[in-house]
Tab-separated table of C-alpha atoms and ligand atoms in Angstrom:
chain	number	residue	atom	x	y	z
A	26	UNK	CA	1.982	-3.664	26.960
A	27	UNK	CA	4.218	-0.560	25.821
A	28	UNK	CA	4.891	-1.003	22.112
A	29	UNK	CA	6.691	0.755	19.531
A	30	UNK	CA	4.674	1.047	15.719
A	31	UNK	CA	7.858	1.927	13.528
A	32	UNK	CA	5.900	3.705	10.487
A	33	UNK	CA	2.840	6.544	10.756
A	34	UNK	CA	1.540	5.491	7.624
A	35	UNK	CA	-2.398	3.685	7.214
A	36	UNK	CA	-1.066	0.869	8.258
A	37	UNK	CA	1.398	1.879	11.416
A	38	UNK	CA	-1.570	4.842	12.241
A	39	UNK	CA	-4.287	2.525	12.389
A	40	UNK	CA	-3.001	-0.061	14.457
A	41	UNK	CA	-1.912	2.877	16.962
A	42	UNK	CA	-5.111	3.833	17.327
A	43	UNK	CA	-7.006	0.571	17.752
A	44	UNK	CA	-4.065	-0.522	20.532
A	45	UNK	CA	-4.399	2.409	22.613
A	46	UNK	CA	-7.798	1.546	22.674
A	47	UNK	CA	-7.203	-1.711	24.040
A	48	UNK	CA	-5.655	-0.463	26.735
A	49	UNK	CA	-1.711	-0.137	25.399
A	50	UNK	CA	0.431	1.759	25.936
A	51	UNK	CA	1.889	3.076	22.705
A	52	UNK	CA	4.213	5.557	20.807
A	53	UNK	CA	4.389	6.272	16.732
A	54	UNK	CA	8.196	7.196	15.216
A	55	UNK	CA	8.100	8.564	11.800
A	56	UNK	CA	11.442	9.146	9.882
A	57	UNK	CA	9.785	11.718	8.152
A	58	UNK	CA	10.049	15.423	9.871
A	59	UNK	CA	6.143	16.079	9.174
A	60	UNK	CA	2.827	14.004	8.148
A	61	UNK	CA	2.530	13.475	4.528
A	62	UNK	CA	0.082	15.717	2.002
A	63	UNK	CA	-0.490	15.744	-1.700
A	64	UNK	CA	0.711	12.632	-3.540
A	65	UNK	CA	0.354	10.581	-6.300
A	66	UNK	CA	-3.305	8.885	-6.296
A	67	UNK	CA	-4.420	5.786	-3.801
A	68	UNK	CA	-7.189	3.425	-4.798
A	69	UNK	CA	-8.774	1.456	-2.153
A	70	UNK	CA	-11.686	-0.438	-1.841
A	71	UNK	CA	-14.723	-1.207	0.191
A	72	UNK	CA	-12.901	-2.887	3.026
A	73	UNK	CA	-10.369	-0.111	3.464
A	74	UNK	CA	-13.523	2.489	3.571
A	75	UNK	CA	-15.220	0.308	6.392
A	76	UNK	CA	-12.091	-0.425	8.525
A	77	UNK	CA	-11.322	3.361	8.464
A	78	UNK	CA	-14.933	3.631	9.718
A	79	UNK	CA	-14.240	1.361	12.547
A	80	UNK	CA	-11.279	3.681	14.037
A	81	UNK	CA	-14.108	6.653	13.679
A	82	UNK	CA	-12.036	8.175	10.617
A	83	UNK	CA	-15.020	8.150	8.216
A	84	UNK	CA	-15.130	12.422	8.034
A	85	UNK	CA	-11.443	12.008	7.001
A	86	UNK	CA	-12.700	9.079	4.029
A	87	UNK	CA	-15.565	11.273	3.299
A	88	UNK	CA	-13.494	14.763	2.839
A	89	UNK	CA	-10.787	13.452	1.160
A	90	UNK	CA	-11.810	11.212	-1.097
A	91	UNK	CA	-14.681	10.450	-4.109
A	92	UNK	CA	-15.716	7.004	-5.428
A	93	UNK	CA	-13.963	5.540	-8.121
A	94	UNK	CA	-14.934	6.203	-11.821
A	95	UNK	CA	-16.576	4.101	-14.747
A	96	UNK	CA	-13.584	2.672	-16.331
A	97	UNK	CA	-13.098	1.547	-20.016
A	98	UNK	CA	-10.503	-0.887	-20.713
A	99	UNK	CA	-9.367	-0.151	-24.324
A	100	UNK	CA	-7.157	-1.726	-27.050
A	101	UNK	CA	-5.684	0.822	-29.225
A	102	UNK	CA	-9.596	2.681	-29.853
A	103	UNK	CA	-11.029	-0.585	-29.947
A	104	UNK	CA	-13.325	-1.094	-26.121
A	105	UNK	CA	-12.408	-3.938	-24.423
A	106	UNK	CA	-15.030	-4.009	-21.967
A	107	UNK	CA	-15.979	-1.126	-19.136
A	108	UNK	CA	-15.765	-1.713	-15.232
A	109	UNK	CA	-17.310	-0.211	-12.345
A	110	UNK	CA	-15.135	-0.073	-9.617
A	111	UNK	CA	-18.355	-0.214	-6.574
A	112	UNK	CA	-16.742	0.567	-3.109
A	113	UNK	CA	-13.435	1.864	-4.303
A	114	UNK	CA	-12.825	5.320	-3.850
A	115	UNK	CA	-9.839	8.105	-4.506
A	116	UNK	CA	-7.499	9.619	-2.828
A	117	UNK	CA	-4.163	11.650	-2.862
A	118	UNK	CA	-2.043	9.232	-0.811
A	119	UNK	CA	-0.295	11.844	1.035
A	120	UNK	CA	-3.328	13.734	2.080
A	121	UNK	CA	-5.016	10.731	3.520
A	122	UNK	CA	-1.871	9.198	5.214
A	123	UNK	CA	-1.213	12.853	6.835
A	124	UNK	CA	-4.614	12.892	7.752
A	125	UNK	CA	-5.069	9.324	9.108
A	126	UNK	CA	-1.464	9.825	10.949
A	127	UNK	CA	-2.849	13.653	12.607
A	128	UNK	CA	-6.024	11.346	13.752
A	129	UNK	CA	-4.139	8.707	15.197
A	130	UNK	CA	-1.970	11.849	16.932
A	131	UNK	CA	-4.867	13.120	19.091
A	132	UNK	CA	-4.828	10.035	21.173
A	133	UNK	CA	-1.542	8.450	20.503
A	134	UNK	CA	2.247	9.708	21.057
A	135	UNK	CA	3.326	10.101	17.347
A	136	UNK	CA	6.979	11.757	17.062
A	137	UNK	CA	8.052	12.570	13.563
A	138	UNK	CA	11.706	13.372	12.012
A	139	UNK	CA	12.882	10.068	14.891
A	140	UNK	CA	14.218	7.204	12.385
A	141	UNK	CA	14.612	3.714	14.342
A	142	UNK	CA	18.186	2.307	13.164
A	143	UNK	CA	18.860	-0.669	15.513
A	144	UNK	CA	17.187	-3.042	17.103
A	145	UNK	CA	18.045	-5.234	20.156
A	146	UNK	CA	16.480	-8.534	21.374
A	147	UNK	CA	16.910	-9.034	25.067
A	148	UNK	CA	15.165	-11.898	27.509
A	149	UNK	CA	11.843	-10.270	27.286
A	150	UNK	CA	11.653	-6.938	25.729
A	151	UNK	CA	12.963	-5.555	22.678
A	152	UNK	CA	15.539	-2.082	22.657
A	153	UNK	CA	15.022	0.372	20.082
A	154	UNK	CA	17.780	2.468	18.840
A	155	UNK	CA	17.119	5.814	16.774
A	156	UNK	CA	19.308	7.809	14.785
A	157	UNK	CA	19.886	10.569	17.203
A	158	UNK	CA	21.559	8.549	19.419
A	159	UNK	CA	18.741	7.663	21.783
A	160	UNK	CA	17.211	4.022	22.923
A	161	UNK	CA	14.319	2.654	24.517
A	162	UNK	CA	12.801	-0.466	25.915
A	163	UNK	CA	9.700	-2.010	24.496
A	164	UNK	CA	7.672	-5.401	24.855
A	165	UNK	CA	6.871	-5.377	21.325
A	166	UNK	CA	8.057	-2.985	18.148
A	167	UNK	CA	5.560	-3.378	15.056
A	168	UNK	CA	7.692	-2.592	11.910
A	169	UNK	CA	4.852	-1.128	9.774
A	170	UNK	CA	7.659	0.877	7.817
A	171	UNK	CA	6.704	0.416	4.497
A	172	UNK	CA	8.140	-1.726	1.197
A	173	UNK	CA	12.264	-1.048	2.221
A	174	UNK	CA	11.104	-1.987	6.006
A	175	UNK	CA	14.208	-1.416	8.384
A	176	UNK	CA	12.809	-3.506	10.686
A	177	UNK	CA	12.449	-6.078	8.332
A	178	UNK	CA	16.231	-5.868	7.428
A	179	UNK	CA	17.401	-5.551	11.031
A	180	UNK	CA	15.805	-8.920	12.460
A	181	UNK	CA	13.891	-11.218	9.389
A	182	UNK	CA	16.136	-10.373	6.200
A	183	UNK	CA	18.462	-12.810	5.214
A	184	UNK	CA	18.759	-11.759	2.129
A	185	UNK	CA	16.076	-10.383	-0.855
A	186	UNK	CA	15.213	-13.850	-2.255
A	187	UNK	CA	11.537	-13.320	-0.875
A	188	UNK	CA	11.449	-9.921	-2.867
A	189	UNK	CA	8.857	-10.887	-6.047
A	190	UNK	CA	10.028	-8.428	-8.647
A	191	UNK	CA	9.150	-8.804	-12.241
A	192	UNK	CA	11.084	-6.225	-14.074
A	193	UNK	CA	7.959	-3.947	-14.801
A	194	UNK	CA	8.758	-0.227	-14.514
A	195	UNK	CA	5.731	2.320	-13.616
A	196	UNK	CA	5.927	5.955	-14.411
A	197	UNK	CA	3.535	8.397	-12.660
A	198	UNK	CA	2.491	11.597	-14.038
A	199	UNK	CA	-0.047	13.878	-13.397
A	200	UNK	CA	-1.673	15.784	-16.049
A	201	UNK	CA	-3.868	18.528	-16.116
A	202	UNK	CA	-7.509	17.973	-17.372
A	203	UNK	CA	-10.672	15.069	-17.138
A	204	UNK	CA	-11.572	12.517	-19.806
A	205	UNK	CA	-14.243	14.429	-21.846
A	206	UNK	CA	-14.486	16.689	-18.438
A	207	UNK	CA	-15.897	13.689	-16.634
A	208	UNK	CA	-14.749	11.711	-13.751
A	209	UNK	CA	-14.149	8.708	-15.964
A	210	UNK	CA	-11.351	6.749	-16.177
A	211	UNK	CA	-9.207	4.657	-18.535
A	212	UNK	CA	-6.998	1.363	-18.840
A	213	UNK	CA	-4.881	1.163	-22.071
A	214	UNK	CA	-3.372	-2.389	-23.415
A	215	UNK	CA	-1.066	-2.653	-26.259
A	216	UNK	CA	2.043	-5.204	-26.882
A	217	UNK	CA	4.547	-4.762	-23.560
A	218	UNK	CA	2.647	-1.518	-22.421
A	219	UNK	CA	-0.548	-1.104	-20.296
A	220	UNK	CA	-1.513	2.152	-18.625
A	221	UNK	CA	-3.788	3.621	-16.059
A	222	UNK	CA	-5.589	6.821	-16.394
A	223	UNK	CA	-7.228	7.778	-13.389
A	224	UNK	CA	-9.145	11.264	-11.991
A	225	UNK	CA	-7.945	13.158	-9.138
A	226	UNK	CA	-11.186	13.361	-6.669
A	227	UNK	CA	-9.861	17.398	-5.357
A	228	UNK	CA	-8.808	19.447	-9.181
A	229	UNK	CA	-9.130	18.747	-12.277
A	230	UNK	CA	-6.009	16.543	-12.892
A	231	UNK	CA	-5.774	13.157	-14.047
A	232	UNK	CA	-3.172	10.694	-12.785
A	233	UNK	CA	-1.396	8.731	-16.016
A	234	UNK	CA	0.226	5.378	-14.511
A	235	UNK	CA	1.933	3.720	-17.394
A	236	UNK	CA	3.699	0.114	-16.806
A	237	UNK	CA	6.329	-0.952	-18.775
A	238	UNK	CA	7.795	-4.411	-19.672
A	239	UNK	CA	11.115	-3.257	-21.430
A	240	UNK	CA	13.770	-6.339	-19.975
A	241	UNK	CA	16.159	-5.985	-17.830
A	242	UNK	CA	17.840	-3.202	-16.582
A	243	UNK	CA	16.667	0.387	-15.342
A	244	UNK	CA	15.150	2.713	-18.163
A	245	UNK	CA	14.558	6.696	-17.393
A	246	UNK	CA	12.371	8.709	-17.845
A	247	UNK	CA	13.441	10.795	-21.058
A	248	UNK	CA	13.094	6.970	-22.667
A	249	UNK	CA	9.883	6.044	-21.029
A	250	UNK	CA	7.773	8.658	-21.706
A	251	UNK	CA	7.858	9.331	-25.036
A	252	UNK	CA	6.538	5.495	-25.265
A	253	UNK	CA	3.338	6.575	-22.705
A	254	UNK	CA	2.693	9.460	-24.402
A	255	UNK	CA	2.053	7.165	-28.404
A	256	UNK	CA	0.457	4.594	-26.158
A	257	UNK	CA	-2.043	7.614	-25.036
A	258	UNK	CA	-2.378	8.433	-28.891
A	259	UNK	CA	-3.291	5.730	-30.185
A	260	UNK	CA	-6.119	5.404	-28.174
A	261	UNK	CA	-8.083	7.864	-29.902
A	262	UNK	CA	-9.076	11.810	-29.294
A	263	UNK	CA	-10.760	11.488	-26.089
A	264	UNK	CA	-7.284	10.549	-24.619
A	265	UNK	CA	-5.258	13.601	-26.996
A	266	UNK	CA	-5.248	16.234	-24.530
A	267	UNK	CA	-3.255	14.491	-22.367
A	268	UNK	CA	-0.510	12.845	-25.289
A	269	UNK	CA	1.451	16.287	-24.823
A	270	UNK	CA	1.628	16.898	-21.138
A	271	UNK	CA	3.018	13.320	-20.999
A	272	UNK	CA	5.509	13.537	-23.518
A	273	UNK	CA	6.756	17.057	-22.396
A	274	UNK	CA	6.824	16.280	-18.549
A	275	UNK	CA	9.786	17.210	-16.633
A	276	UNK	CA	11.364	14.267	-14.697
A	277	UNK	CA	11.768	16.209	-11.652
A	278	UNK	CA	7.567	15.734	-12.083
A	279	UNK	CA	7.757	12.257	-12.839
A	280	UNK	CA	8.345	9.491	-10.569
A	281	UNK	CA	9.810	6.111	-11.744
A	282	UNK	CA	8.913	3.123	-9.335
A	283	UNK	CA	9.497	-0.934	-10.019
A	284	UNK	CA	7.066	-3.468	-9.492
A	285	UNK	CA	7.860	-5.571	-6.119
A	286	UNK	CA	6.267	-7.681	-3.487
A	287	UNK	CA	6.956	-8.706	-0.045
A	288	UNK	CA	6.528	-12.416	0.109
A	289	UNK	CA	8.535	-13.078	3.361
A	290	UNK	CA	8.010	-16.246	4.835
A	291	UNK	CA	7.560	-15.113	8.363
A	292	UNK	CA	6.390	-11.663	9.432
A	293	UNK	CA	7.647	-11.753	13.294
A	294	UNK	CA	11.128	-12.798	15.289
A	295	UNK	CA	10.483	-12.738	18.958
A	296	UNK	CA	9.304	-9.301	19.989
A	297	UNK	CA	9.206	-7.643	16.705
A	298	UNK	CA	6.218	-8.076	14.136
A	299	UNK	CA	5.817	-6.656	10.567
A	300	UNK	CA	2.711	-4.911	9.819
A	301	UNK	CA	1.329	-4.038	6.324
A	302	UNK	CA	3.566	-3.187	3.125
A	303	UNK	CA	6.256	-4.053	5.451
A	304	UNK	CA	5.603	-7.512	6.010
A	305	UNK	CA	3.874	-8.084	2.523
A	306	UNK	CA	3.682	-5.399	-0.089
A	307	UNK	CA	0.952	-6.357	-2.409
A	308	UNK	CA	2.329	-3.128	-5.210
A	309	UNK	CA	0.677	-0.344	-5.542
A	310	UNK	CA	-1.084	-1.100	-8.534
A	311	UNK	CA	-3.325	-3.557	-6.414
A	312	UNK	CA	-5.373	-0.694	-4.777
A	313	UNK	CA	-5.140	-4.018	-2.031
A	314	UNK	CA	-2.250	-2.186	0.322
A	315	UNK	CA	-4.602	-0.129	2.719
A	316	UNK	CA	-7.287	-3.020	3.010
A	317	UNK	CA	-3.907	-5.296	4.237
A	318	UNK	CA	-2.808	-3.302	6.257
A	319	UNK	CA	-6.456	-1.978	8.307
A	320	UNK	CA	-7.388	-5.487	8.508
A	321	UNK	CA	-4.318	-6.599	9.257
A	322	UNK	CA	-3.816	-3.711	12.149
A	323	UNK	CA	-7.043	-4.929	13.071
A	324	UNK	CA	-6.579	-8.835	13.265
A	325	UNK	CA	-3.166	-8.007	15.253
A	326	UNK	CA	-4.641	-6.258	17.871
A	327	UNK	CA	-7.604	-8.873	18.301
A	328	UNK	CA	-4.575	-11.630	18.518
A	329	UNK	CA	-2.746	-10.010	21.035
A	330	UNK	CA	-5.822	-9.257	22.737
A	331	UNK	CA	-6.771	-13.261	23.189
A	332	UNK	CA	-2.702	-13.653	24.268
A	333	UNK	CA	-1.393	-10.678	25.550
A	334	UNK	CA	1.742	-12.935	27.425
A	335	UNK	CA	2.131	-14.950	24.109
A	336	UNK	CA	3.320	-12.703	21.316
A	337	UNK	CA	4.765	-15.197	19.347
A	338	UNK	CA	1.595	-16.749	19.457
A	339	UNK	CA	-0.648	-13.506	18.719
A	340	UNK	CA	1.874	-13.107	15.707
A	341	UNK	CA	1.266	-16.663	13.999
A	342	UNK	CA	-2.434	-16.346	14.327
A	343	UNK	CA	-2.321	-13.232	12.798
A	344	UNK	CA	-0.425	-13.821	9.855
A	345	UNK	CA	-2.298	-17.190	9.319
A	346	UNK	CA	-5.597	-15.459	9.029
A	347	UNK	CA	-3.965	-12.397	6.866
A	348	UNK	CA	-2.293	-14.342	4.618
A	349	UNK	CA	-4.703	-16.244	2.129
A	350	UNK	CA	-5.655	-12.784	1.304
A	351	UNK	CA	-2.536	-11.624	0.854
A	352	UNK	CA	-1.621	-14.109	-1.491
A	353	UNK	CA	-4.482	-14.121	-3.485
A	354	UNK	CA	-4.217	-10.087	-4.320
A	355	UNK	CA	-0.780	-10.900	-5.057
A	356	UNK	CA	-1.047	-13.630	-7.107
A	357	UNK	CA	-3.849	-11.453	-9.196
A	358	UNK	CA	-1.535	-7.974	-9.093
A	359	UNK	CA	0.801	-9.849	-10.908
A	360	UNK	CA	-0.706	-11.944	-13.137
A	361	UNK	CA	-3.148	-9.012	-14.562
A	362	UNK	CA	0.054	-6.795	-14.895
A	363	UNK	CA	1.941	-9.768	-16.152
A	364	UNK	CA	-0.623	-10.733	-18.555
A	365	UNK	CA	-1.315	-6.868	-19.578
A	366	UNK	CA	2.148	-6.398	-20.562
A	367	UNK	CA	3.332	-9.554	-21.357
A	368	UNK	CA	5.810	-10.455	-24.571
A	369	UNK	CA	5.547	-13.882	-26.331
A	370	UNK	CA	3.898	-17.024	-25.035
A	371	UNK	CA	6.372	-17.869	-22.349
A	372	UNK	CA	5.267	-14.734	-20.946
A	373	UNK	CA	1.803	-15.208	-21.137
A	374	UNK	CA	1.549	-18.927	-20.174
A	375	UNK	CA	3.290	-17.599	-16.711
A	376	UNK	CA	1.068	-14.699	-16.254
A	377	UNK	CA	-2.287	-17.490	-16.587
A	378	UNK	CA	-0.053	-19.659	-14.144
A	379	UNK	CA	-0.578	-16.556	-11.588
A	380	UNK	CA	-3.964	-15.919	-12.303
A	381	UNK	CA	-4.795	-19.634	-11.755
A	382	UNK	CA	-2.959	-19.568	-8.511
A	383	UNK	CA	-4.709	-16.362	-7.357
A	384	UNK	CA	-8.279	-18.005	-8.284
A	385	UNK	CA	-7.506	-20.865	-6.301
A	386	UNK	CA	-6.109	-19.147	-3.109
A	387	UNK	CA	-9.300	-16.700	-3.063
A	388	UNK	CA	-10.421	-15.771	0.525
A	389	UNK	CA	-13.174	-13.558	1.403
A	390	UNK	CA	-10.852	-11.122	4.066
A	391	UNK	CA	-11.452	-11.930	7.614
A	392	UNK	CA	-12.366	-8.448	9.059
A	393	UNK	CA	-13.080	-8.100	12.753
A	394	UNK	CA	-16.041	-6.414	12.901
A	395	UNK	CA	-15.020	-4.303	16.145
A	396	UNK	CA	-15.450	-0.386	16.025
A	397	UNK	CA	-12.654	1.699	18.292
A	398	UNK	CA	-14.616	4.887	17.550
A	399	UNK	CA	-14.804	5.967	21.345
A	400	UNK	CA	-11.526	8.126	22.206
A	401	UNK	CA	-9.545	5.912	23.779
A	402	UNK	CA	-7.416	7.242	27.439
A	403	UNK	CA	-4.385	9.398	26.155
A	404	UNK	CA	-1.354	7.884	27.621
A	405	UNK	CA	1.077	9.456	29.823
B	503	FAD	C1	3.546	6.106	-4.463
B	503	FAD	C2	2.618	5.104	-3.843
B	503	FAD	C3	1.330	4.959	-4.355
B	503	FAD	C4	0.466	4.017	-3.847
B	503	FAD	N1	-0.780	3.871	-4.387
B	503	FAD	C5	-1.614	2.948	-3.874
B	503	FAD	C6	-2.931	2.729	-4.380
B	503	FAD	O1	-3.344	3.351	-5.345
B	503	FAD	N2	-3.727	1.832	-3.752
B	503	FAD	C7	-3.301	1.129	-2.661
B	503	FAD	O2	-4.077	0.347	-2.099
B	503	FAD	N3	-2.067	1.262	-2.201
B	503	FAD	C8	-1.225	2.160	-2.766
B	503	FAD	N4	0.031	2.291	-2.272
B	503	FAD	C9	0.419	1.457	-1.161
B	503	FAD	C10	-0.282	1.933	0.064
B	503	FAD	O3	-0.045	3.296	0.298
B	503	FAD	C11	0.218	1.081	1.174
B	503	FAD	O4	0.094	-0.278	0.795
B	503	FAD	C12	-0.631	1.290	2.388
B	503	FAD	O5	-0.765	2.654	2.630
B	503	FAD	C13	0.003	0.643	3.592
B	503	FAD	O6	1.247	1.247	3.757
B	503	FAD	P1	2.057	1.090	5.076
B	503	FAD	O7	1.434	1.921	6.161
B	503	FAD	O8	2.283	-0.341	5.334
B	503	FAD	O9	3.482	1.706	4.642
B	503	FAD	P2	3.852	3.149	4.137
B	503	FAD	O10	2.712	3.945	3.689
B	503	FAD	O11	4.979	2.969	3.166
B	503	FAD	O12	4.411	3.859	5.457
B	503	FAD	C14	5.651	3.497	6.024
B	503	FAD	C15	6.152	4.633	6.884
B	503	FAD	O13	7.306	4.187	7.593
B	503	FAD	C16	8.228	5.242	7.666
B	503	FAD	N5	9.571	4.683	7.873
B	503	FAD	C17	10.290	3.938	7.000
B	503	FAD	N6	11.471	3.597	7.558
B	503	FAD	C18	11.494	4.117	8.810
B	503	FAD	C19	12.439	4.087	9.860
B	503	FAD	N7	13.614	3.464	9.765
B	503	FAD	N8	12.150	4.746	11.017
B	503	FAD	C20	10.967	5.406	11.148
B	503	FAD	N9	10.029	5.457	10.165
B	503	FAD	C21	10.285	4.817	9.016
B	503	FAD	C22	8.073	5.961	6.334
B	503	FAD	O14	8.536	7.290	6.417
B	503	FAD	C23	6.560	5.855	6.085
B	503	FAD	O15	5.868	6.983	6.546
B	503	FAD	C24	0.912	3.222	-2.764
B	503	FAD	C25	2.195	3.350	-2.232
B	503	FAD	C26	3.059	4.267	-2.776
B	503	FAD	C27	4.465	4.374	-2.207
């Protein structure tokens, strides 16, 4: 089958790699003129770590990554409780995406700085249409192009009703510095507030991830972190080092992001199928997006191995066996943020609602155990 993966991030780069091993023949287009390095921090857990195993990317896991830190949950300086994260590890996003996408590359044609812009439906194939001007013919385009999917737009998007946004606001900054010059890490509560304070596994920097429930309408920066910065303070002196850097950060080093989920109802339309945040963005703050989008990579290319003539067929398997995962991560995402930062009882009483519901819909994830660690055959 030749097939088009819109996207070279984990998701787009892994399932390139485990289709050309089955045999496909397939191309990568990034809109982005190079791979990705640096970044803000990525969490991801044990199934992430073992899928990226499977594709025979475990010296990329190893080298660019560390396991995730003992982390206290605190109240003001009261502790809350302490958690230990077993599986997860840490990683600059950037440096892992450009390193997963440069793995993918050695087997698999990957052309960045080529942005897809159309698409076409015709009897049995699928045209592609790029910004330069050019087009070509697929059986199948994957749209694994992230939360603002084009692919999505261009042949699933009605409109944004399925978009689950909350009105939480995140700011990322990076500090310099360790938590008593440890690898620990922090979470900080207080009323409307909760922030993340996580070590970077390659310098001594710390990642501060504060979430804000401040009501409608967009707040900026010079508002927001002033707010981070007392939440920091007030959780005593082994957090002080880093009150000032927050407060005093520039906003060109500060990025601003709002809480949202893909919860599309459908995640294919004839020959085109959705892949990872694109078809269902779990947030960021899940550390659940690479482990949906591996698995999922992986339970595509089983699919449309078992039905290579049926893709609509491959595609509703897939995203039947995906999704109670999916929904459960979620349904928790939200809730925890939602009960972290939640104002009054209305709030709260919703925030249980989504914790209840993610209880209920908990799935163990259904990884296919399959390795694709031999090369597969370069294709012409
Ligand atoms: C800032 C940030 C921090 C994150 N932190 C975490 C974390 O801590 N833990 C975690 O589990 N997940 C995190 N995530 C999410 C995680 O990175 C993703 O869930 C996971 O990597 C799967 O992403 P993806 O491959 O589906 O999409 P993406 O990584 O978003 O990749 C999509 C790619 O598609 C390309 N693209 C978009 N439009 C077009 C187009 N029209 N034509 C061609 N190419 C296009 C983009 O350039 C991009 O490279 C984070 C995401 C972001 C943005």
């Amino acid at each position: 089958m030749k097939i088009l993966i819109v996207g070279a991030g984990i998701a787009g780069s892994g399932a390139a790699h485990m289709l050309a091993h089955d045999g496909h023949d397939v191309r990568v287009v990034d809109a982005v003129d190079a791979p990705y390095s640096g970044g803000y921090l990525l969490q991801f857990d044990r199934t992430a770590v073992q899928m990226m195993h499977q594709i025979g990317a475990q010296d990329v896991v190893d080298e660019l990554s560390a396991p995730s830190s003992k982390v206290t949950v605190l109240r003001g300086e009261k502790v809350l409780t302490t958690l230990q994260l077993d599986g997860y590890r840490l990683a600059r996003r950037g440096d892992l995406v450009g390193a997963i996408s440069r793995y993918a590359a050695e087997t698999v044609p990957m052309h960045f700085g080529r942005k897809l812009t159309g698409i076409e439906h015709t009897l049995d194939s699928v045209t592609a249409h790029f910004a330069d001007g050019s087009s070509e013919n697929f059986d199948l385009i994957i749209g694994a192009d992230g939360l603002n999917s084009t692919v999505r737009k261009l042949t699933l998007e009605v409109d944004r009703s399925y978009m689950y946004e909350n009105g939480r606001q995140n700011v990322w900054v990076d500090v310099p510095g360790r938590i008593d010059g440890t690898e620990k890490a922090a979470i900080l509560l207080s009323g409307g507030l909760a922030a993340q304070v996580f070590p970077y596994p390659d310098r001594d920097e710390m990642l501060v991830l504060t979430s804000f429930n401040l009501g409608p309408g967009r707040h900026d920066s010079s508002e927001l972190l002033p707010r981070a910065a007392q939440l920091l303070a007030g959780a005593g002196p082994t957090l002080a080092p880093f009150v000032e850097h927050v407060r005093n950060a520039s906003p060109d080093d500060v990025r601003v992001t709002r809480f949202a989920q893909v919860r599309a109802p459908r995640w294919h339309a004839r020959n085109v199928v959705l892949l990872g945040d694109a078809a269902h963005c779990i947030d960021p703050l899940s550390g659940a997006g690479a482990h949906g989008g591996l698995v999922g990579a992986a339970i595509l290319t089983q699919e449309l191995r078992r039905s290579p003539h049926d893709i609509s067929g491959a595609a509703t398997r897939y995203r039947a066996r995906l999704r109670p995962f999916v929904r459960s991560a979620q349904l928790l995402t939200a809730g925890l943020l939602e009960r972290a930062t939640a104002r009054g009882i209305g709030q709260r009483l919703a925030a249980d609602r989504s914790l209840l519901g993610a209880a209920l819909s908990v799935r163990r994830a259904d990884v296919p155990r399959r390795t694709y660690t031999s090369r597969p055959r370069p294709q012409g």
